[in-house]
Amino acid sequence: MEEIGTCLATKLAECLWDPISRRARYLFCFNEYGGVVEKIKEELLVTLADVNIRKEEAHRKTEEIMPSVKKWLDDVNAILEDVQKLQQEVGEGGKKCLNVSLKYSLAKEMDDKAKQMKDLKKNSRFESFSQPIPPPNISDQFSSKDVMDFKSRESIFNSLFEAIKDGKNNMVGLCGIGGSGKTTLAIEVGKKIERLKLFDKVVKVVVSRPLNVRNIQEEIKGKTGLKFEENTESTIAQRLLIGLKSMKILLILDDVWSDLNLQEIGIPINENCRVLLTTRLRDVCVYMGCEENFELPLLIEEEAWDLLKMHANITHDSLNEFVGVGKKIVDECKGLPIAIVTVGRALRGRGIVEWKSALWRLRQSLPLDIEESSKGPYACLKLSYDYLPSLAKQLFLLCSMFPEDHQIHREDLIRFAKGTLEFEGIVYTIEDARREILVSINRLLDSCLLMHTNEQACVKRHDLVGDVALWIARKQHQAILVDSHAVSRMLAENGSLKETKVISLWNLEGNFRQSNQLHCPTLEVLLLHPEGFIEDLGGIEELKILVLVTSSFQWEGCQLGWHTQIQWSMPQSIVSSLINLHTLCFKGIALGDISFLGQLKGLEILDLRGSQFGELPIGIVDMKKLKLLDVFRCEIERSPLEVIGRCEQLEELYFWNKKFVIPENFSLSMLKRYVIYDTTSLEFPPLLEYFDVHCIEEVRALCIQGFKVSVSHSSMKDLVFGANCLWLENCRWDLNDINFEIKHLAISCCVEKRFIVDNRSTNILQPGQVFSHLISLRLRKMNNLERVFQDSSITCSLPMLQELFLERCPELGTCIFSHATVTSLPKLRKLEIEYCDKLKWLFSYSLASQCPSLEELRIRDCPKLERLTNEEDEHDDCPLHQRESLQDYPYVSVISTKFVLNHCTFEIIIHVDAFAEKNVVS
């Protein structure tokens, strides 16, 4: 019991002594605690630095640190902050030596902090420091709050989704004008694919310009979660190729500007790794080998208005006040989403005055004063402009001289641009310039800065694109004025149009006058309605292009009416100022005396299409620089052919006048292009639809009548043989007078010809040589024609033939072609036959199987026609008709029947009444 008591006494003494002794140390060893805290703090700071280095390394590896590490760092930073404050208090408390209570509490707090710091230092060895960051889903990266469902884009969305989903396409392209919403649509497609789990991962990567392969590689690496340490483009590419092949992934390559070498980046293209690319350039989709391409349309009016309301935050309460001006703003934006969004956000919360100001600015082609202008439509479209080649940039600005919604004829662009654009290298001929300008037009089309139209020969531009062009021209001090009011205002201010390069007044009012003479020291292009202030024009020595055109003028000859011409004459006071004039265009104008043309010695292009004048002045023979003359469908009192025939310098000639017959000795050796009609007996020239697009293809079109072009002394023979579009009416010819590279051939009223190609008339033919480039063949009123080819020794495939027309060939034999003479017609899509009395069938059965493209048949008044082929096809429902049935029913004028050819069913309407209405069957 004594020992137990001793033990208890000892323990009790220890329990009582330790707190007493520790408290005593707080009072008597105060300064020592300060030193201990500082030492432990320094050790903890060293440990903290090591942990931070490991943290930075984890971030470089795109890893996130573990929660325990985050908590440790938070605790360390918190205690270091507390210790810092405590050390300041100790410094102040140490001066108060008599305050025992304060010294005691400070010492105790230092003791506690020292123990906490020791524990934190001890716990700095983590079992797991970091872990890979899960790659974000595309849905996590992009919000849909600003995306609206547009019905006009629903079909594109669905087609794009199906093209990726079906597994047949490894690469799909989406193109459209800058700011049209390509990226947004691609992301929405990616979200749907991700939501349906069609791929393991959907990753969007911005390509843009200038191209930075390393950035693209790092973005793909980070978003796919791939881990490797390589640091050169080639080694990273190898690791990406291996890594991406192991996962099923859709890569959205956004804003692609050029042909990318995907292998060099590290992107494999296979069934597991597929690519959806967006671009402003159609050619990129072709270069990249996209299996399917889609073009994004602009918004329709209703969708554009909804988009503006959303971004302008228009509520139903305020709608009535803004709806009128708002819809006019939408109309100026012409369906371009980025323009609508930018304007809408700029007007959010603004009053009606600001809305009206915005409308005025849009109409005046002025950029809105908006924040973040780099995201606006002007900057967006200017980016497309910035990456154009030099010639395409110049042409882009020139396109802004045409009115809104105007169908810009390519030939106008060629003729206006030839005299003003600065070409790279030496351009001697019109053909050289035409080639380079057409390339630039295609570049603008591929960039979506120009748009295709229903007319192959025309293009057009988005109105906002035109505004951007005008804006750029102003910034470059080459102003383009397209408004008569702007001209009036500028003249009223200073009487001069300095820094103005182009004035284009398509809709100039007849009473437009200037009180002072128009002074334009830098003007190069002037386009006017042929009324107004032209007589007051001065200071135009730099003028290169002068165009006067009526508002009713149209390129197509069949739609041009002379009755719409406006009377006008050139003031003599102006002629002397046109010392640098390169191109002169008078379209659809009654000119009268044009003898002044002989004074324009520097003129290269003279375009009088559709105009009226007395005679072509002899002075143009001495205009040695004149290369292009267009007198197509001009009304001329005296024949211009003698004058034209002496213009040996001409490279291009466009002539049609119904009054004058071309002489057989007519020839111009320098001609590279020509459209020459000698058609005094025809109201409307044949094949005109092909000739109207002569600016696109190299056209040498000749339409003549009544010639014997095979005679050796005939100069016209050279033009005939050189033509690739030829119409012969009531002419005699031999085979060697026709160019076998001809594309369009029409022959009419040549009554003595039994065969189009007669091998007995020449020995230069070889099998398969005849008409291999022929696209269309028209034979009309050939009373003695028996066959196209004389016998089976002449064979060809006619690989390009698309259209065949036969009319009033009563002696044409039992068939048009036999398999012995024509081996295939792979592109034939349209066949018309009328009034061929002896025709029994169209072609041999074996040849019929070689017509996979046939789409349309028109057959009228062929009373003996029984079948399409010379053999009964087991798929035919019945012969075309039986003559007995027609005799039984003499009043029946139309018989309808069906037949099958190449497993396609056609319905033919056969007219047997000469007065029956002509039907089209397809």
Coordinates of C-alpha atoms in Angstrom, one line a residue, residues 390-785:
S390 CA -3.5 40.9 -104.3
L391 CA -5.5 40.6 -107.6
A392 CA -8.5 39.1 -105.8
K393 CA -8.4 42.0 -103.3
Q394 CA -8.6 44.6 -106.0
L395 CA -11.4 42.7 -107.8
F396 CA -13.3 42.4 -104.5
L397 CA -13.3 46.2 -104.0
L398 CA -14.4 46.7 -107.7
C399 CA -17.4 44.4 -107.1
S400 CA -18.8 47.0 -104.7
M401 CA -19.6 49.4 -107.6
F402 CA -22.6 47.2 -108.6
P403 CA -26.0 47.9 -107.0
E404 CA -27.6 45.8 -104.3
D405 CA -29.0 42.4 -105.5
H406 CA -27.4 43.0 -108.9
Q407 CA -26.5 40.0 -111.0
I408 CA -22.9 40.8 -111.9
H409 CA -22.0 39.5 -115.3
R410 CA -18.5 38.0 -115.3
E411 CA -17.8 39.6 -118.7
D412 CA -18.5 43.0 -117.1
L413 CA -16.0 42.3 -114.4
I414 CA -13.4 41.2 -116.9
R415 CA -13.9 44.3 -119.1
F416 CA -14.0 46.8 -116.2
A417 CA -11.1 45.2 -114.3
K418 CA -8.7 44.8 -117.3
G419 CA -7.9 48.5 -117.3
T420 CA -7.7 49.1 -113.5
L421 CA -6.2 46.0 -111.8
E422 CA -2.5 45.6 -111.2
F423 CA -1.6 42.2 -112.5
E424 CA 1.4 40.2 -111.2
G425 CA 3.7 39.7 -114.0
I426 CA 3.3 40.8 -117.6
V427 CA -0.2 40.6 -119.1
Y428 CA -0.1 41.3 -122.8
T429 CA -3.4 39.9 -124.2
I430 CA -7.1 40.1 -123.2
E431 CA -7.0 36.3 -122.9
D432 CA -4.2 36.6 -120.3
A433 CA -6.2 39.1 -118.3
R434 CA -9.4 37.0 -118.7
R435 CA -7.7 34.0 -117.2
E436 CA -6.3 35.8 -114.2
I437 CA -9.5 37.6 -113.5
L438 CA -11.6 34.4 -113.7
V439 CA -9.2 32.8 -111.3
S440 CA -9.7 35.7 -108.9
I441 CA -13.5 35.5 -109.3
N442 CA -13.3 31.8 -108.4
R443 CA -11.2 32.7 -105.4
L444 CA -13.9 35.2 -104.2
L445 CA -16.6 32.5 -104.8
D446 CA -14.5 30.0 -102.8
S447 CA -14.1 32.5 -100.0
C448 CA -17.9 33.1 -100.1
L449 CA -17.3 36.8 -100.7
L450 CA -19.2 36.3 -104.0
M451 CA -22.1 33.9 -104.5
H452 CA -23.3 31.9 -107.5
T453 CA -26.6 32.7 -109.2
N454 CA -29.0 30.8 -111.3
E455 CA -27.3 32.3 -114.4
Q456 CA -24.0 30.5 -115.0
A457 CA -22.4 33.7 -116.4
C458 CA -23.3 35.8 -113.4
V459 CA -22.3 36.1 -109.7
K460 CA -23.6 38.3 -106.9
R461 CA -22.5 39.5 -103.5
H462 CA -24.1 39.8 -100.1
D463 CA -25.0 43.4 -99.5
L464 CA -23.1 43.6 -96.3
V465 CA -20.1 42.3 -98.2
G466 CA -20.5 45.3 -100.5
D467 CA -20.6 47.6 -97.5
V468 CA -17.4 46.1 -96.1
A469 CA -15.7 46.6 -99.5
L470 CA -16.8 50.3 -99.5
W471 CA -15.5 50.6 -96.0
I472 CA -12.1 49.1 -96.8
A473 CA -11.8 51.3 -99.9
R474 CA -12.4 54.4 -97.8
K475 CA -9.7 53.3 -95.3
Q476 CA -7.3 52.8 -98.1
H477 CA -8.0 56.3 -99.5
Q478 CA -9.5 54.8 -102.7
A479 CA -13.2 55.8 -102.1
I480 CA -15.9 54.1 -104.2
L481 CA -19.0 56.3 -104.4
V482 CA -22.2 54.5 -105.4
D483 CA -24.8 57.1 -104.4
S484 CA -25.7 60.3 -106.3
H485 CA -26.6 62.0 -103.0
A486 CA -23.1 61.3 -101.6
V487 CA -21.6 62.9 -104.7
S488 CA -23.9 66.0 -104.3
R489 CA -23.0 66.3 -100.6
M490 CA -19.2 66.0 -101.2
L491 CA -19.3 68.5 -104.0
A492 CA -21.3 70.9 -101.9
E493 CA -18.7 70.7 -99.2
N494 CA -15.5 71.2 -101.2
G495 CA -16.3 71.1 -104.9
S496 CA -13.9 68.2 -105.4
L497 CA -13.9 64.4 -105.0
K498 CA -10.3 63.9 -103.9
E499 CA -9.2 60.3 -103.1
T500 CA -12.1 59.0 -105.1
K501 CA -11.2 56.1 -107.4
V502 CA -14.7 54.9 -108.5
I503 CA -18.0 56.7 -109.1
S504 CA -20.8 54.3 -109.9
L505 CA -24.3 55.8 -110.3
W506 CA -26.5 53.1 -111.7
N507 CA -29.8 54.8 -110.8
L508 CA -28.8 58.3 -111.6
E509 CA -31.9 60.5 -112.0
G510 CA -32.4 62.3 -115.3
N511 CA -32.5 65.7 -113.6
F512 CA -29.3 65.2 -111.6
R513 CA -27.1 68.3 -112.3
Q514 CA -24.1 69.9 -110.6
S515 CA -23.8 73.7 -110.4
N516 CA -20.0 73.4 -110.7
Q517 CA -17.9 71.2 -112.9
L518 CA -17.1 67.8 -111.4
H519 CA -13.4 67.7 -110.6
C520 CA -12.0 64.2 -109.9
P521 CA -8.2 64.2 -110.0
T522 CA -7.8 60.5 -108.9
L523 CA -10.9 59.0 -110.6
E524 CA -10.2 55.8 -112.6
V525 CA -13.7 54.3 -113.1
L526 CA -16.9 56.2 -113.9
L527 CA -20.2 54.4 -114.5
L528 CA -23.3 56.4 -115.2
H529 CA -26.8 56.3 -116.5
P530 CA -26.5 58.2 -119.8
E531 CA -28.1 61.3 -118.4
G532 CA -27.1 63.8 -115.8
F533 CA -23.9 65.7 -115.2
I534 CA -21.8 64.1 -117.9
E535 CA -21.5 67.4 -119.8
D536 CA -20.1 69.0 -116.6
L537 CA -17.4 66.4 -116.2
G538 CA -13.8 67.8 -115.9
G539 CA -10.5 67.0 -114.3
I540 CA -10.7 63.3 -115.4
E541 CA -7.3 62.8 -117.0
E542 CA -6.7 59.7 -114.9
L543 CA -10.0 58.1 -116.0
K544 CA -9.4 54.5 -117.4
I545 CA -12.9 53.1 -117.5
L546 CA -16.0 54.9 -118.7
V547 CA -19.3 53.1 -118.7
L548 CA -22.7 54.4 -119.8
V549 CA -25.5 51.8 -119.4
T550 CA -29.3 52.0 -119.4
S551 CA -31.0 50.5 -116.4
S552 CA -33.0 48.2 -118.7
F553 CA -30.0 46.7 -120.4
Q554 CA -29.5 42.9 -120.1
W555 CA -26.7 40.8 -121.5
E556 CA -28.8 38.2 -123.1
G557 CA -29.4 39.1 -126.7
C558 CA -32.9 37.7 -126.8
Q559 CA -34.0 40.1 -124.1
L560 CA -32.4 43.2 -125.4
G561 CA -34.8 45.7 -127.0
W562 CA -33.7 48.6 -129.1
H563 CA -36.9 50.4 -128.3
T564 CA -35.5 51.0 -124.7
Q565 CA -32.5 53.0 -125.9
I566 CA -31.8 56.4 -124.6
Q567 CA -30.6 59.2 -126.9
W568 CA -27.2 60.5 -126.0
S569 CA -24.1 62.0 -127.5
M570 CA -20.6 62.5 -126.2
P571 CA -19.7 66.2 -125.5
Q572 CA -16.6 67.1 -127.5
S573 CA -15.3 69.0 -124.5
I574 CA -14.8 65.7 -122.6
V575 CA -13.2 63.7 -125.4
S576 CA -9.9 65.5 -125.1
S577 CA -9.7 64.6 -121.4
L578 CA -9.9 60.9 -122.0
I579 CA -6.2 60.6 -122.8
N580 CA -5.7 57.5 -120.5
L581 CA -9.0 55.8 -121.3
H582 CA -8.6 52.0 -121.6
T583 CA -12.2 50.7 -121.7
L584 CA -15.3 52.4 -123.1
C585 CA -18.7 50.7 -122.7
F586 CA -21.9 52.1 -124.2
K587 CA -24.7 49.6 -123.6
G588 CA -28.2 50.0 -125.1
I589 CA -27.7 53.7 -126.1
A590 CA -28.7 55.5 -129.2
L591 CA -25.4 57.2 -130.0
G592 CA -25.8 58.7 -133.5
D593 CA -22.4 60.0 -134.6
I594 CA -19.5 58.1 -132.9
S595 CA -16.6 59.5 -135.0
F596 CA -15.0 60.8 -131.9
L597 CA -13.8 57.2 -131.2
G598 CA -11.0 57.7 -133.6
Q599 CA -9.4 60.2 -131.1
L600 CA -9.1 57.6 -128.3
K601 CA -5.8 56.1 -129.4
G602 CA -5.1 54.3 -126.2
L603 CA -8.4 52.4 -126.1
E604 CA -8.1 48.6 -125.7
I605 CA -11.8 47.6 -125.1
L606 CA -14.7 49.1 -127.0
D607 CA -18.1 47.7 -126.0
L608 CA -21.1 49.0 -127.9
R609 CA -23.4 46.0 -127.3
G610 CA -27.0 46.7 -128.0
S611 CA -26.4 50.3 -129.0
Q612 CA -27.5 52.3 -132.1
F613 CA -25.2 54.4 -134.3
G614 CA -24.7 55.5 -137.9
E615 CA -21.5 53.8 -138.8
L616 CA -18.3 52.4 -137.3
P617 CA -15.7 55.1 -137.8
I618 CA -12.7 54.2 -140.0
G619 CA -10.5 55.8 -137.3
I620 CA -10.6 52.7 -135.2
V621 CA -8.4 50.9 -137.7
D622 CA -5.6 53.1 -136.5
M623 CA -6.3 52.3 -132.8
K624 CA -3.4 49.8 -132.6
K625 CA -4.1 49.0 -129.0
L626 CA -7.7 48.0 -129.6
K627 CA -8.0 44.3 -128.7
L628 CA -11.7 43.7 -128.0
L629 CA -14.6 45.0 -130.1
D630 CA -18.3 44.2 -129.1
V631 CA -21.0 45.2 -131.6
F632 CA -23.3 42.4 -130.8
R633 CA -26.9 43.2 -131.6
C634 CA -26.1 46.8 -132.5
E635 CA -28.4 48.7 -134.8
I636 CA -26.1 50.2 -137.4
E637 CA -27.1 52.1 -140.6
R638 CA -24.0 51.2 -142.7
S639 CA -22.2 47.9 -142.6
P640 CA -19.3 47.9 -140.2
L641 CA -17.8 44.7 -141.7
E642 CA -15.3 46.4 -144.0
V643 CA -13.9 48.5 -141.1
I644 CA -13.9 45.5 -138.8
G645 CA -12.0 43.4 -141.4
R646 CA -9.2 45.9 -141.4
C647 CA -8.7 45.9 -137.6
E648 CA -6.0 43.2 -137.7
Q649 CA -5.0 44.0 -134.1
L650 CA -8.3 42.6 -132.7
E651 CA -8.1 39.6 -130.4
E652 CA -11.8 39.3 -129.6
L653 CA -14.8 40.1 -131.8
Y654 CA -18.5 39.9 -130.9
F655 CA -20.8 40.7 -133.9
W656 CA -24.4 40.1 -134.8
N657 CA -26.5 42.3 -137.1
K658 CA -29.4 41.0 -139.0
K659 CA -29.0 43.5 -141.9
F660 CA -25.5 42.7 -143.1
V661 CA -24.1 39.5 -144.7
I662 CA -20.5 38.5 -143.9
P663 CA -18.4 38.3 -147.1
E664 CA -16.6 35.1 -147.8
N665 CA -13.2 36.9 -147.7
F666 CA -13.8 38.1 -144.2
S667 CA -10.9 37.0 -141.9
L668 CA -9.0 38.3 -138.9
S669 CA -5.9 36.4 -138.2
M670 CA -5.3 37.6 -134.6
L671 CA -8.7 36.5 -133.3
K672 CA -8.5 34.3 -130.2
R673 CA -12.2 34.5 -129.3
Y674 CA -15.2 35.3 -131.4
V675 CA -19.0 35.2 -131.5
I676 CA -19.9 36.0 -135.1
Y677 CA -23.5 35.6 -136.4
D678 CA -24.4 35.8 -140.0
T679 CA -28.1 35.1 -139.6
T680 CA -30.1 37.5 -141.6
S681 CA -32.9 35.0 -142.1
L682 CA -33.2 34.1 -138.4
E683 CA -35.2 36.0 -135.8
F684 CA -33.3 34.4 -133.0
P685 CA -29.8 32.8 -133.3
P686 CA -29.5 29.2 -132.4
L687 CA -27.2 28.0 -129.5
L688 CA -27.4 31.5 -128.0
E689 CA -27.5 30.0 -124.5
Y690 CA -24.0 28.6 -125.0
F691 CA -22.6 31.8 -126.5
D692 CA -23.7 34.0 -123.7
V693 CA -21.3 32.4 -121.3
H694 CA -18.3 33.0 -123.5
C695 CA -16.5 34.7 -120.7
I696 CA -16.3 31.4 -118.8
E697 CA -15.1 29.1 -121.5
E698 CA -12.9 29.8 -124.5
V699 CA -15.5 30.3 -127.2
R700 CA -15.0 30.5 -130.9
A701 CA -18.6 30.6 -132.0
L702 CA -19.6 31.0 -135.7
C703 CA -23.1 31.1 -137.2
I704 CA -23.1 31.4 -141.0
Q705 CA -25.5 30.8 -143.8
G706 CA -25.2 30.3 -147.6
F707 CA -21.5 29.6 -147.7
K708 CA -19.5 27.1 -149.7
V709 CA -16.8 27.1 -147.1
S710 CA -14.7 24.3 -148.7
V711 CA -13.5 26.4 -151.5
S712 CA -9.7 27.0 -151.3
H713 CA -9.9 30.8 -151.6
S714 CA -12.4 31.3 -148.8
S715 CA -10.9 33.2 -145.9
M716 CA -14.0 32.2 -143.8
K717 CA -12.8 28.6 -143.9
D718 CA -10.2 29.4 -141.2
L719 CA -12.9 30.7 -138.9
V720 CA -15.0 27.7 -139.6
F721 CA -12.3 25.2 -138.8
G722 CA -11.2 27.1 -135.7
A723 CA -14.7 27.3 -134.2
N724 CA -15.8 25.2 -131.3
C725 CA -19.4 26.3 -131.5
L726 CA -20.7 26.2 -135.1
W727 CA -24.1 26.7 -136.8
L728 CA -24.2 26.0 -140.6
E729 CA -27.3 27.0 -142.4
N730 CA -27.8 26.2 -146.1
C731 CA -24.0 25.7 -146.5
R732 CA -21.9 23.2 -148.4
W733 CA -18.9 21.8 -146.7
D734 CA -16.5 18.8 -146.6
L735 CA -15.5 16.9 -143.5
N736 CA -12.0 18.4 -143.3
D737 CA -13.5 21.9 -142.9
I738 CA -14.9 21.0 -139.4
N739 CA -12.9 21.1 -136.2
F740 CA -13.2 17.7 -134.5
E741 CA -12.7 19.4 -131.2
I742 CA -16.0 21.2 -131.7
K743 CA -18.3 21.3 -128.7
H744 CA -21.6 22.5 -130.1
L745 CA -22.7 21.7 -133.7
A746 CA -25.9 22.8 -135.4
I747 CA -26.6 22.1 -139.1
S748 CA -29.8 23.4 -140.9
C749 CA -31.2 23.4 -144.4
C750 CA -28.2 21.6 -146.0
V751 CA -30.5 19.7 -148.3
E752 CA -27.9 17.8 -150.4
K753 CA -26.2 16.1 -147.4
R754 CA -26.9 12.4 -146.9
F755 CA -24.4 11.9 -144.1
I756 CA -22.9 14.3 -141.5
V757 CA -19.7 12.4 -141.6
D758 CA -18.8 10.8 -144.9
N759 CA -15.5 8.9 -144.8
R760 CA -15.3 8.9 -148.6
S761 CA -14.7 12.6 -148.6
T762 CA -11.4 12.5 -146.7
N763 CA -8.7 10.1 -145.7
I764 CA -7.6 11.9 -142.5
L765 CA -10.0 10.1 -140.1
Q766 CA -9.1 7.3 -137.8
P767 CA -11.6 5.1 -135.8
G768 CA -12.8 6.8 -132.6
Q769 CA -11.5 10.3 -133.8
V770 CA -14.8 11.9 -134.8
F771 CA -16.4 14.5 -132.5
S772 CA -15.0 13.3 -129.2
H773 CA -15.6 16.7 -127.6
L774 CA -19.1 17.2 -128.9
I775 CA -21.6 18.3 -126.2
S776 CA -24.7 19.1 -128.3
L777 CA -25.7 18.2 -131.9
R778 CA -28.7 19.7 -133.7
L779 CA -29.8 18.6 -137.1
R780 CA -32.7 20.5 -138.6
K781 CA -34.4 20.5 -142.1
M782 CA -32.0 18.0 -143.5
N783 CA -34.3 16.7 -146.2
N784 CA -31.9 14.0 -147.6
L785 CA -30.1 13.0 -144.4

